[in-house]
């Protein structure tokens, strides 16, 4: 049984996916979506029974992981989930039927370039691909990256004792730094930098390292031109362009789920009436996100919402706002999640420690690699607790108990760029805040798999319900057809209608136009609600020489069905 209990290098990932196909040739297919700037393959997996035409006409779920290259836990979970589905479909009737009516597309790792850093020495966290970029716009490319100054094989942090610094030691936990609050009369005493030297002598440290573009900042919705790591323009990278093209070419994708920085499941996003351009969930879609958020938290064992967040130019926002699809996103793992899950498992009263309320750290997170700084969060208001500091302390306490290797104790060094100043190297290890210790992966993957399977089962599903025929004599028949959606989701979200990217459900009576006395050969239906929602279509037809006629119902997101209508009066006993 697949467990998801290990992090996968790019070669191992390719081997696992090929093995999946070899063992399940009737169910699984793997292909190369594109190649990254670092010459790594971006793999696409498709699961589903039947022919290619069958699979393309069914409602589909798209699952994306590793779009931010420092997300390795998401990759492990997706691969374990795919393996679990393949293993269970021969013995589990529910899974077998699911894969007969739903198609699953999965990209376990969209950014393989950045994932290589996890397995490299020294280990340095990165979320960007290998595209050469002049981050500091000095005419040089990737000339000032980090160095492992203390030889421990990790690129961590440097704190430099400096009266012009923005930080002070946390009074409650001196291993951590917090921003000095000038309103409270606090004077800064430390600078915080990534580990390394000023290689280009511009008095900025590690501001132009290797790479690159963060693929989850490169999509069109809310794209920020000139923002660090966003790329030269929207979908400018081979990985993002290939993913966007794939989505456009597969209009049967009814829902998407992506692991990454964006999160609309641990906390329900705000909703409002639609406007142009849209900036929030359509108010009519909010209930679906609310209920699915509850299902996500239930799968993870959470008892309350955590603080969610997003970022400009994410894939998940583009899928919802521009493509009109249900688009769910969450971090595979985070400090807030680790603390909240531990509290839930030990039945600790959540009111005694609100450390799980949100993921924003006081110490810059490894998920936001090496400052292109100097962005700073607003100082806490006087006389109010510094929530971010509390969260940081809570996670450090959790790490001390469960994974002490996540925090490297500070070590003094002699730094040539800071003669006569105290410099210490240490702090959070690479990937400490974005990926759990490997021993926790299997349990996490099991929880993710439970949610993803449930999500796949909730896609819209069109069926033909009742068929009523009334014989009006002389070969004339009154035909009424009920189209029902037995899935959970509607055949189109409100945003799908608003964006005009989800076509209406099409009902076609396969009969000559001249034989249709009332009604039209082709009828377009608006969104059909899920959980048994239905709409009726009615015709009056002339068919004296026919015993049956055929009807076809095509829903872009709910599948395709055909049926024969027997021309017998159903109103008679």
Coordinates of C-alpha atoms in Angstrom, one line a residue:
X1 CA 0.0 0.0 0.0
X2 CA 1.3 3.4 -0.9
X3 CA 2.2 5.5 2.1
X4 CA 3.7 8.8 0.8
X5 CA 6.3 8.4 3.6
X6 CA 9.3 9.8 1.7
X7 CA 10.4 12.8 -0.2
X8 CA 11.0 12.1 -3.9
X9 CA 13.9 13.3 -6.0
X10 CA 13.1 14.0 -9.7
X11 CA 14.6 10.7 -10.9
X12 CA 12.7 8.7 -8.2
X13 CA 9.5 10.6 -9.0
X14 CA 9.8 9.6 -12.7
X15 CA 10.5 6.0 -11.8
X16 CA 7.5 5.8 -9.4
X17 CA 5.1 7.3 -12.0
X18 CA 6.3 4.9 -14.7
X19 CA 5.9 2.0 -12.4
X20 CA 2.3 3.2 -11.7
X21 CA 1.6 3.0 -15.4
X22 CA 3.3 -0.4 -15.9
X23 CA 1.3 -2.0 -13.1
X24 CA -2.0 -0.4 -14.2
X25 CA -1.9 -0.1 -18.0
X26 CA -5.7 0.0 -18.4
X27 CA -6.1 2.7 -15.8
X28 CA -3.1 5.0 -15.7
X29 CA -1.2 7.0 -18.3
X30 CA 1.9 9.2 -17.9
X31 CA 3.2 11.8 -20.3
X32 CA 5.6 14.7 -20.4
X33 CA 3.8 17.9 -20.2
X34 CA 6.9 20.0 -20.8
X35 CA 10.5 20.5 -19.9
X36 CA 11.8 23.1 -17.4
X37 CA 14.6 25.6 -18.0
X38 CA 16.7 23.2 -15.9
X39 CA 16.0 20.4 -18.4
X40 CA 13.8 18.5 -15.9
X41 CA 10.6 16.8 -17.0
X42 CA 7.2 18.0 -15.9
X43 CA 5.1 14.8 -15.7
X44 CA 1.3 14.6 -16.3
X45 CA -0.6 11.6 -15.0
X46 CA -4.1 10.6 -16.1
X47 CA -6.3 8.1 -14.3
X48 CA -9.6 6.8 -15.7
X49 CA -11.3 3.8 -17.3
X50 CA -12.3 3.6 -21.0
X51 CA -11.1 5.1 -24.2
X52 CA -9.5 8.5 -24.6
X53 CA -12.8 9.9 -25.9
X54 CA -14.7 8.5 -22.9
X55 CA -12.2 10.1 -20.5
X56 CA -12.3 13.4 -22.2
X57 CA -16.1 13.6 -22.0
X58 CA -16.3 12.9 -18.3
X59 CA -16.1 15.4 -15.5
X60 CA -12.4 15.7 -14.4
X61 CA -10.5 16.8 -11.3
X62 CA -7.1 18.4 -11.8
X63 CA -4.6 18.1 -8.9
X64 CA -1.4 20.2 -8.9
X65 CA 1.5 20.0 -6.6
X66 CA 5.1 21.3 -6.5
X67 CA 4.1 24.5 -8.4
X68 CA 6.1 26.3 -5.8
X69 CA 9.3 24.2 -5.9
X70 CA 9.7 24.1 -2.1
X71 CA 6.5 22.1 -1.8
X72 CA 7.8 18.5 -1.7
X73 CA 5.1 17.3 0.8
X74 CA 2.4 18.0 -1.8
X75 CA 4.2 15.9 -4.4
X76 CA 4.6 13.0 -1.9
X77 CA 0.9 13.2 -1.1
X78 CA -0.3 13.3 -4.7
X79 CA 1.9 10.3 -5.7
X80 CA 0.7 8.3 -2.7
X81 CA -2.9 9.1 -3.6
X82 CA -2.6 8.1 -7.2
X83 CA -0.9 4.8 -6.1
X84 CA -3.7 4.2 -3.6
X85 CA -6.4 4.7 -6.2
X86 CA -4.8 2.3 -8.5
X87 CA -4.3 -0.3 -5.8
X88 CA -7.8 -0.1 -4.4
X89 CA -9.8 0.1 -7.7
X90 CA -9.6 -3.7 -8.1
X91 CA -10.9 -4.5 -4.6
X92 CA -12.9 -1.3 -3.7
X93 CA -16.2 -1.1 -5.6
X94 CA -16.6 2.6 -4.7
X95 CA -13.1 3.5 -6.1
X96 CA -13.7 1.4 -9.2
X97 CA -17.0 3.1 -10.0
X98 CA -15.5 6.5 -9.3
X99 CA -12.8 5.9 -11.9
X100 CA -15.4 4.8 -14.4
X101 CA -17.3 8.1 -14.2
X102 CA -14.6 10.6 -13.4
X103 CA -11.2 11.4 -15.0
X104 CA -8.3 12.5 -12.8
X105 CA -5.4 14.6 -14.1
X106 CA -2.5 15.1 -11.8
X107 CA 0.8 17.1 -12.0
X108 CA 2.8 15.9 -9.0
X109 CA 5.6 18.4 -9.5
X110 CA 5.2 21.5 -11.8
X111 CA 8.5 23.0 -10.7
X112 CA 11.1 20.2 -10.7
X113 CA 14.0 22.7 -10.9
X114 CA 13.5 24.1 -7.4
X115 CA 12.8 20.7 -5.9
X116 CA 16.4 19.7 -6.7
X117 CA 17.6 22.0 -4.0
X118 CA 16.1 19.8 -1.3
X119 CA 18.5 17.0 -2.3
X120 CA 21.5 19.2 -3.1
X121 CA 24.5 20.1 -0.8
X122 CA 24.5 22.5 0.7
X123 CA 20.7 22.4 1.1
X124 CA 19.2 25.8 0.3
X125 CA 15.4 26.4 0.0
X126 CA 14.1 27.8 -3.2
X127 CA 10.7 28.2 -4.7
X128 CA 11.8 29.4 -8.2
X129 CA 12.8 27.5 -11.3
X130 CA 16.2 27.7 -13.0
X131 CA 15.5 30.6 -15.3
X132 CA 18.5 33.0 -15.0
X133 CA 17.2 36.3 -13.7
X134 CA 19.0 39.6 -12.8
X135 CA 17.1 40.0 -9.5
X136 CA 18.9 43.2 -8.4
X137 CA 19.0 44.7 -12.0
X138 CA 22.7 45.4 -11.9
X139 CA 23.5 43.8 -15.3
X140 CA 24.8 40.6 -13.8
X141 CA 23.0 37.3 -13.6
X142 CA 22.8 35.2 -10.4
X143 CA 26.1 36.7 -9.1
X144 CA 25.3 36.9 -5.4
X145 CA 23.8 33.7 -4.0
X146 CA 24.1 32.2 -0.5
X147 CA 27.1 30.3 1.0
X148 CA 27.4 27.7 3.7
X149 CA 29.7 29.7 6.1
X150 CA 29.7 27.2 9.0
X151 CA 30.0 24.1 6.9
X152 CA 27.0 22.3 8.2
X153 CA 25.5 21.6 4.8
X154 CA 22.6 24.0 5.3
X155 CA 21.9 27.5 4.1
X156 CA 20.2 29.1 7.1
X157 CA 20.3 32.6 8.5
X158 CA 22.7 35.2 9.8
X159 CA 21.9 37.6 12.6
X160 CA 24.3 40.5 12.8
X161 CA 24.6 42.6 15.9
X162 CA 24.0 46.1 14.5
X163 CA 22.4 49.2 16.1
X164 CA 20.8 50.0 12.7
X165 CA 19.1 46.6 12.5
X166 CA 15.4 46.2 12.5
X167 CA 15.2 43.3 15.0
X168 CA 15.6 42.6 18.7
X169 CA 15.9 39.3 20.5
X170 CA 12.5 38.0 21.5
X171 CA 12.4 38.6 25.3
X172 CA 10.4 35.4 25.8
X173 CA 12.5 33.2 23.5
X174 CA 16.0 34.7 22.7
X175 CA 16.6 32.1 19.9
X176 CA 14.0 34.1 17.9
X177 CA 14.0 37.7 16.6
X178 CA 11.1 40.1 16.5
X179 CA 10.9 43.4 14.8
X180 CA 11.6 46.3 17.1
X181 CA 8.5 48.3 17.8
X182 CA 9.5 52.0 17.7
X183 CA 6.1 52.9 19.2
X184 CA 7.1 51.1 22.3
X185 CA 10.5 52.7 22.4
X186 CA 12.3 49.6 21.2
X187 CA 15.6 50.2 19.3
X188 CA 16.7 47.7 16.8
X189 CA 19.9 45.7 17.6
X190 CA 20.1 43.0 15.0
X191 CA 20.0 42.6 11.2
X192 CA 18.7 39.3 9.7
X193 CA 20.1 38.0 6.5
X194 CA 20.4 34.7 4.7
X195 CA 23.7 32.9 5.2
X196 CA 26.4 34.1 2.9
X197 CA 28.7 36.9 1.7
X198 CA 28.3 40.1 -0.3
X199 CA 29.9 38.6 -3.4
X200 CA 29.3 41.7 -5.7
X201 CA 30.2 44.3 -3.1
X202 CA 26.9 46.2 -3.3
X203 CA 26.2 46.1 0.4
X204 CA 23.3 43.7 -0.2
X205 CA 23.6 40.0 0.8
X206 CA 22.5 37.1 -1.3
X207 CA 20.0 39.3 -3.3
X208 CA 20.7 37.7 -6.7
X209 CA 21.1 33.9 -6.2
X210 CA 20.4 31.2 -8.8
X211 CA 17.1 31.5 -10.6
X212 CA 14.4 32.2 -11.2
X213 CA 10.6 32.5 -11.5
X214 CA 8.1 31.3 -8.9
X215 CA 5.6 29.6 -11.1
X216 CA 2.8 30.3 -8.6
X217 CA 3.2 34.0 -9.2
X218 CA 3.2 33.8 -13.0
X219 CA -0.5 33.4 -13.8
X220 CA -2.7 36.1 -15.3
X221 CA -5.2 36.9 -12.5
X222 CA -3.9 39.5 -10.2
X223 CA -0.4 39.3 -11.8
X224 CA 2.1 41.8 -10.5
X225 CA 4.4 43.2 -13.2
X226 CA 8.0 43.8 -11.9
X227 CA 7.4 41.9 -8.7
X228 CA 10.3 39.7 -7.5
X229 CA 10.1 36.2 -8.9
X230 CA 6.9 36.9 -10.9
X231 CA 8.6 36.5 -14.3
X232 CA 8.8 39.0 -17.3
X233 CA 5.1 38.6 -18.1
X234 CA 2.2 36.3 -17.4
X235 CA 2.7 32.6 -18.2
X236 CA 6.1 33.4 -19.6
X237 CA 7.6 30.1 -18.4
X238 CA 7.4 26.8 -20.2
X239 CA 5.9 25.2 -17.1
X240 CA 3.1 27.7 -16.6
X241 CA 2.4 28.0 -20.3
X242 CA 2.1 24.3 -20.7
X243 CA -0.2 24.0 -17.6
X244 CA -2.4 26.9 -18.9
X245 CA -2.6 25.4 -22.3
X246 CA -3.5 22.0 -20.8
X247 CA -6.4 23.5 -18.9
X248 CA -7.8 25.3 -21.9
X249 CA -7.6 22.2 -24.0
X250 CA -9.4 20.2 -21.4
X251 CA -12.7 22.0 -20.8
X252 CA -14.0 18.9 -18.9
X253 CA -12.0 20.0 -15.8
X254 CA -14.7 20.7 -13.3
X255 CA -12.6 21.4 -10.3
X256 CA -8.9 21.9 -9.4
X257 CA -6.9 21.4 -6.3
X258 CA -3.4 22.8 -5.8
X259 CA -0.9 22.6 -3.0
X260 CA 1.1 25.8 -2.5
X261 CA 1.1 29.2 -0.7
X262 CA -2.5 30.0 -1.6
X263 CA -5.0 28.7 0.9
X264 CA -8.8 28.9 0.7
X265 CA -9.6 25.8 2.7
X266 CA -8.3 26.4 6.2
X267 CA -10.3 29.6 6.2
X268 CA -13.3 30.4 4.0
X269 CA -12.4 33.4 1.8
X270 CA -14.5 36.5 1.8
X271 CA -17.3 36.7 -0.8
X272 CA -19.2 39.6 -2.3
X273 CA -21.5 40.4 -5.3
X274 CA -19.7 40.2 -8.6
X275 CA -18.0 43.1 -10.1
X276 CA -15.4 43.7 -12.8
X277 CA -12.7 42.9 -12.3
X278 CA -13.7 40.4 -9.6
X279 CA -11.7 40.6 -6.4
X280 CA -13.5 38.1 -4.1
X281 CA -15.5 34.9 -4.4
X282 CA -18.9 35.3 -6.1
X283 CA -21.3 35.4 -3.2
X284 CA -23.3 32.5 -4.7
X285 CA -20.2 30.3 -4.6
X286 CA -19.2 30.9 -1.0
X287 CA -21.3 28.0 0.5
X288 CA -19.4 25.5 -1.6
X289 CA -16.1 26.8 -0.4
X290 CA -17.4 26.9 3.2
X291 CA -18.5 23.3 3.1
X292 CA -15.4 22.0 1.4
X293 CA -13.3 23.9 3.8
X294 CA -15.0 22.0 6.6
X295 CA -14.3 18.7 4.9
X296 CA -10.6 19.7 4.5
X297 CA -10.3 20.6 8.2
X298 CA -12.1 17.4 9.2
X299 CA -9.7 15.3 7.1
X300 CA -6.8 17.0 8.9
X301 CA -8.3 16.7 12.3
X302 CA -8.7 20.5 12.8
X303 CA -11.4 21.8 15.1
X304 CA -11.5 25.4 13.9
X305 CA -10.4 27.6 11.0
X306 CA -6.9 28.8 10.7
X307 CA -5.8 32.0 8.9
X308 CA -5.8 31.5 5.2
X309 CA -3.9 33.6 2.7
X310 CA -3.1 33.9 -1.0
X311 CA -0.5 35.7 -3.2
X312 CA -0.7 37.5 -6.5
X313 CA -0.6 35.5 -9.7
X314 CA -1.5 32.1 -8.3
X315 CA -2.7 29.2 -10.4
X316 CA -5.6 28.6 -8.1
X317 CA -7.0 32.1 -8.4
X318 CA -6.6 32.0 -12.2
X319 CA -8.6 28.8 -12.3
X320 CA -11.5 30.3 -10.4
X321 CA -11.6 33.9 -11.5
X322 CA -10.6 33.5 -15.2
X323 CA -11.6 29.9 -15.9
X324 CA -14.7 29.8 -13.7
X325 CA -13.9 26.5 -12.1
X326 CA -14.1 25.4 -8.5
X327 CA -10.5 25.9 -7.4
X328 CA -9.3 24.8 -4.0
X329 CA -5.9 25.4 -2.6
X330 CA -4.0 24.8 0.6
X331 CA -0.6 24.3 2.0
X332 CA 0.4 20.7 2.3
X333 CA 1.9 21.6 5.7
X334 CA 2.7 24.7 7.6
X335 CA 3.8 25.7 11.1
X336 CA 0.3 26.8 12.0
X337 CA -1.0 23.4 10.8
X338 CA 1.6 21.5 12.8
X339 CA 0.7 23.3 16.0
X340 CA -3.1 23.0 15.4
X341 CA -3.0 19.3 14.6
X342 CA -0.9 18.6 17.7
X343 CA -3.3 20.6 19.9
X344 CA -6.3 18.7 18.4
X345 CA -4.7 15.3 18.9
X346 CA -3.9 16.0 22.5
X347 CA -7.3 17.7 23.1
X348 CA -5.6 20.8 24.4
X349 CA -8.0 23.7 24.8
X350 CA -7.5 26.0 21.8
X351 CA -8.4 29.0 23.8
X352 CA -5.2 28.6 26.0
X353 CA -3.0 29.1 23.0
X354 CA -4.0 30.8 19.9
X355 CA -0.7 30.1 18.3
X356 CA -2.4 28.3 15.4
X357 CA -4.4 31.3 14.4
X358 CA -2.2 32.1 11.3
X359 CA 1.0 31.3 9.5
X360 CA 2.7 34.7 9.4
X361 CA 6.1 34.4 11.2
X362 CA 8.1 37.1 12.9
X363 CA 11.3 35.5 11.5
X364 CA 11.1 35.5 7.7
X365 CA 9.8 32.1 6.6
X366 CA 11.9 29.8 4.5
X367 CA 8.9 29.7 2.2
X368 CA 9.8 33.2 1.2
X369 CA 13.4 32.6 0.4
X370 CA 16.2 35.0 1.0
X371 CA 15.2 38.6 1.1
X372 CA 14.7 40.6 -1.8
X373 CA 13.7 42.6 1.3
X374 CA 13.1 45.2 2.8
X375 CA 9.4 44.4 3.2
X376 CA 8.2 44.4 6.7
X377 CA 4.9 43.7 8.3
X378 CA 3.3 46.4 10.3
X379 CA 4.4 46.7 13.9
X380 CA 1.9 45.4 16.5
X381 CA -0.3 48.0 18.1
X382 CA 0.8 49.1 21.6
X383 CA -0.6 47.0 24.4
X384 CA -1.7 44.2 22.1
X385 CA 0.1 40.9 22.0
X386 CA 2.4 40.3 19.0
X387 CA 0.5 37.4 17.5
X388 CA 3.2 36.6 14.9
X389 CA 5.7 36.2 17.7
X390 CA 3.4 34.0 19.7
X391 CA 2.9 31.8 16.6
X392 CA 6.7 31.6 16.1
X393 CA 7.2 30.6 19.7
X394 CA 4.5 28.0 19.5
X395 CA 6.1 26.4 16.4
X396 CA 9.6 26.4 18.0
X397 CA 8.1 24.7 21.0
X398 CA 6.5 22.1 18.7
X399 CA 9.8 21.7 16.8
X400 CA 11.7 21.2 20.1
X401 CA 9.3 18.4 21.0
X402 CA 8.9 16.7 17.7
X403 CA 11.7 17.6 15.3
X404 CA 14.6 19.6 16.9
X405 CA 16.6 19.4 13.7
X406 CA 14.2 22.0 12.2
X407 CA 15.9 24.7 14.2
X408 CA 19.7 25.1 14.0
X409 CA 21.1 26.6 17.2
X410 CA 22.9 29.9 16.7
X411 CA 26.7 29.6 16.2
X412 CA 29.1 32.6 16.3
X413 CA 31.3 33.0 13.3
X414 CA 33.9 35.5 12.0
X415 CA 32.4 37.2 8.9
X416 CA 34.7 39.2 6.6
X417 CA 31.9 41.5 5.7
X418 CA 31.3 42.5 9.3
X419 CA 34.6 43.0 11.0
X420 CA 34.3 43.7 14.7
X421 CA 30.6 42.8 14.8
X422 CA 29.0 39.7 16.4
X423 CA 27.6 37.4 13.7
X424 CA 25.8 34.2 14.4
X425 CA 24.6 31.6 11.9
X426 CA 21.6 29.4 12.6
X427 CA 17.8 29.7 12.9
X428 CA 15.2 27.8 10.9
X429 CA 16.6 25.1 8.6
X430 CA 15.8 25.1 4.9
X431 CA 12.3 23.7 4.3
X432 CA 11.5 23.7 8.0
X433 CA 8.3 25.8 7.5
X434 CA 7.1 24.3 4.2
X435 CA 7.6 20.6 4.6
X436 CA 7.2 18.3 7.7
X437 CA 9.8 15.9 9.0
X438 CA 9.7 12.8 6.8
X439 CA 8.4 10.7 9.7
X440 CA 5.1 12.6 9.5
X441 CA 4.6 12.3 5.7
X442 CA 2.7 9.0 5.7
X443 CA 0.0 10.2 8.1
X444 CA -0.3 13.6 6.2
X445 CA -0.6 11.8 2.8
X446 CA -3.4 9.6 4.2
X447 CA -5.3 12.6 5.3
X448 CA -4.8 14.4 2.0
X449 CA -5.9 11.3 0.1
X450 CA -9.1 11.1 2.0
X451 CA -10.0 14.6 1.0
X452 CA -9.0 14.3 -2.6
X453 CA -11.0 11.2 -3.1
X454 CA -14.0 12.8 -1.5
X455 CA -13.5 15.9 -3.8
X456 CA -13.4 13.7 -6.9
X457 CA -16.7 12.1 -5.9
X458 CA -18.4 15.6 -5.6
X459 CA -18.0 16.6 -9.3
X460 CA -21.2 17.3 -11.2
X461 CA -22.8 14.3 -12.8
X462 CA -25.5 14.7 -15.4
X463 CA -28.2 12.0 -15.8
X464 CA -31.4 11.7 -17.7
X465 CA -34.2 11.4 -15.1
X466 CA -37.8 10.9 -16.1
X467 CA -39.0 10.6 -19.7
X468 CA -42.6 11.4 -20.3
X469 CA -44.3 10.8 -23.6
X470 CA -47.9 11.7 -24.5
X471 CA -49.4 10.4 -27.7
X472 CA -51.3 13.2 -29.4
X473 CA -52.4 10.9 -32.2
X474 CA -51.5 10.8 -35.9
X475 CA -47.8 10.3 -35.1
X476 CA -47.6 13.4 -33.0
X477 CA -45.9 13.1 -29.6
X478 CA -45.4 15.4 -26.6
X479 CA -42.0 14.6 -25.1
X480 CA -40.8 15.9 -21.7
X481 CA -37.3 15.1 -20.5
X482 CA -35.9 15.7 -17.1
X483 CA -32.1 16.4 -16.8
X484 CA -30.8 15.8 -13.3
X485 CA -27.5 16.6 -11.7
X486 CA -26.7 13.8 -9.2
X487 CA -23.3 15.2 -8.2
X488 CA -22.6 17.6 -5.4
X489 CA -21.4 20.6 -7.4
X490 CA -23.5 22.5 -9.9
X491 CA -22.9 22.2 -13.6
X492 CA -21.4 25.7 -13.4
X493 CA -20.5 27.9 -10.5
X494 CA -21.8 31.4 -10.5
X495 CA -18.3 32.6 -11.4
X496 CA -18.3 30.2 -14.3
X497 CA -21.4 32.0 -15.6
X498 CA -20.0 35.4 -14.8
X499 CA -16.7 34.7 -16.6
X500 CA -18.6 33.1 -19.5
X501 CA -16.0 30.3 -19.5
X502 CA -18.4 27.4 -18.8
X503 CA -20.7 26.7 -21.7
X504 CA -24.4 25.9 -20.9
X505 CA -25.6 22.3 -20.8
X506 CA -26.7 21.3 -24.4
X507 CA -29.6 19.0 -25.0
X508 CA -29.9 17.8 -28.6
X509 CA -32.8 15.8 -30.0
X510 CA -31.4 13.7 -32.8
X511 CA -34.3 14.3 -35.2
X512 CA -34.8 16.2 -38.4
X513 CA -35.7 19.8 -37.8
X514 CA -38.9 19.4 -39.9
X515 CA -40.1 16.8 -37.5
X516 CA -40.0 19.1 -34.5
X517 CA -43.3 20.9 -34.3
X518 CA -42.7 22.8 -31.0
X519 CA -39.4 23.4 -29.3
X520 CA -35.9 23.5 -30.9
X521 CA -33.6 20.7 -31.9
X522 CA -30.9 22.0 -29.6
X523 CA -31.8 23.4 -26.1
X524 CA -29.3 25.3 -23.9
X525 CA -29.8 25.0 -20.2
X526 CA -28.3 27.2 -17.5
X527 CA -26.6 25.9 -14.5
X528 CA -28.2 22.8 -12.9
X529 CA -27.8 22.7 -9.1
X530 CA -26.1 19.7 -7.6
X531 CA -27.5 17.2 -5.1
X532 CA -30.5 16.3 -7.4
X533 CA -31.1 19.6 -9.0
X534 CA -33.0 19.2 -12.3
X535 CA -34.4 21.0 -15.4
X536 CA -37.0 20.0 -17.9
X537 CA -36.9 20.1 -21.7
X538 CA -40.1 19.7 -23.8
X539 CA -40.8 19.0 -27.5
X540 CA -43.7 18.2 -29.7
X541 CA -42.5 16.0 -32.5
X542 CA -44.0 14.4 -35.6
X543 CA -42.7 10.8 -35.9
X544 CA -45.3 8.5 -37.4
X545 CA -42.8 6.0 -38.8
X546 CA -40.5 5.8 -35.7
X547 CA -40.6 3.8 -32.6
X548 CA -37.9 5.7 -30.7
X549 CA -35.8 8.8 -31.0
X550 CA -32.4 9.5 -29.5
X551 CA -31.4 12.4 -27.3
X552 CA -27.9 13.6 -26.3
X553 CA -27.1 15.7 -23.2
X554 CA -23.7 17.4 -23.1
X555 CA -22.5 19.2 -19.9
X556 CA -19.0 20.7 -20.1
X557 CA -18.4 19.9 -16.5
X558 CA -21.0 17.2 -15.8
X559 CA -20.3 14.7 -18.6
X560 CA -22.2 13.4 -21.6
X561 CA -25.2 11.0 -21.7
X562 CA -27.4 9.6 -24.4
X563 CA -30.7 7.9 -24.3
X564 CA -33.4 6.4 -26.5
X565 CA -36.9 7.7 -26.0
X566 CA -39.5 5.1 -26.7
X567 CA -42.5 6.7 -28.4
X568 CA -45.1 5.1 -26.2
X569 CA -47.6 7.0 -24.2
X570 CA -46.3 7.0 -20.6
X571 CA -49.5 8.7 -19.3
X572 CA -51.5 5.5 -19.9
X573 CA -51.3 2.6 -17.4

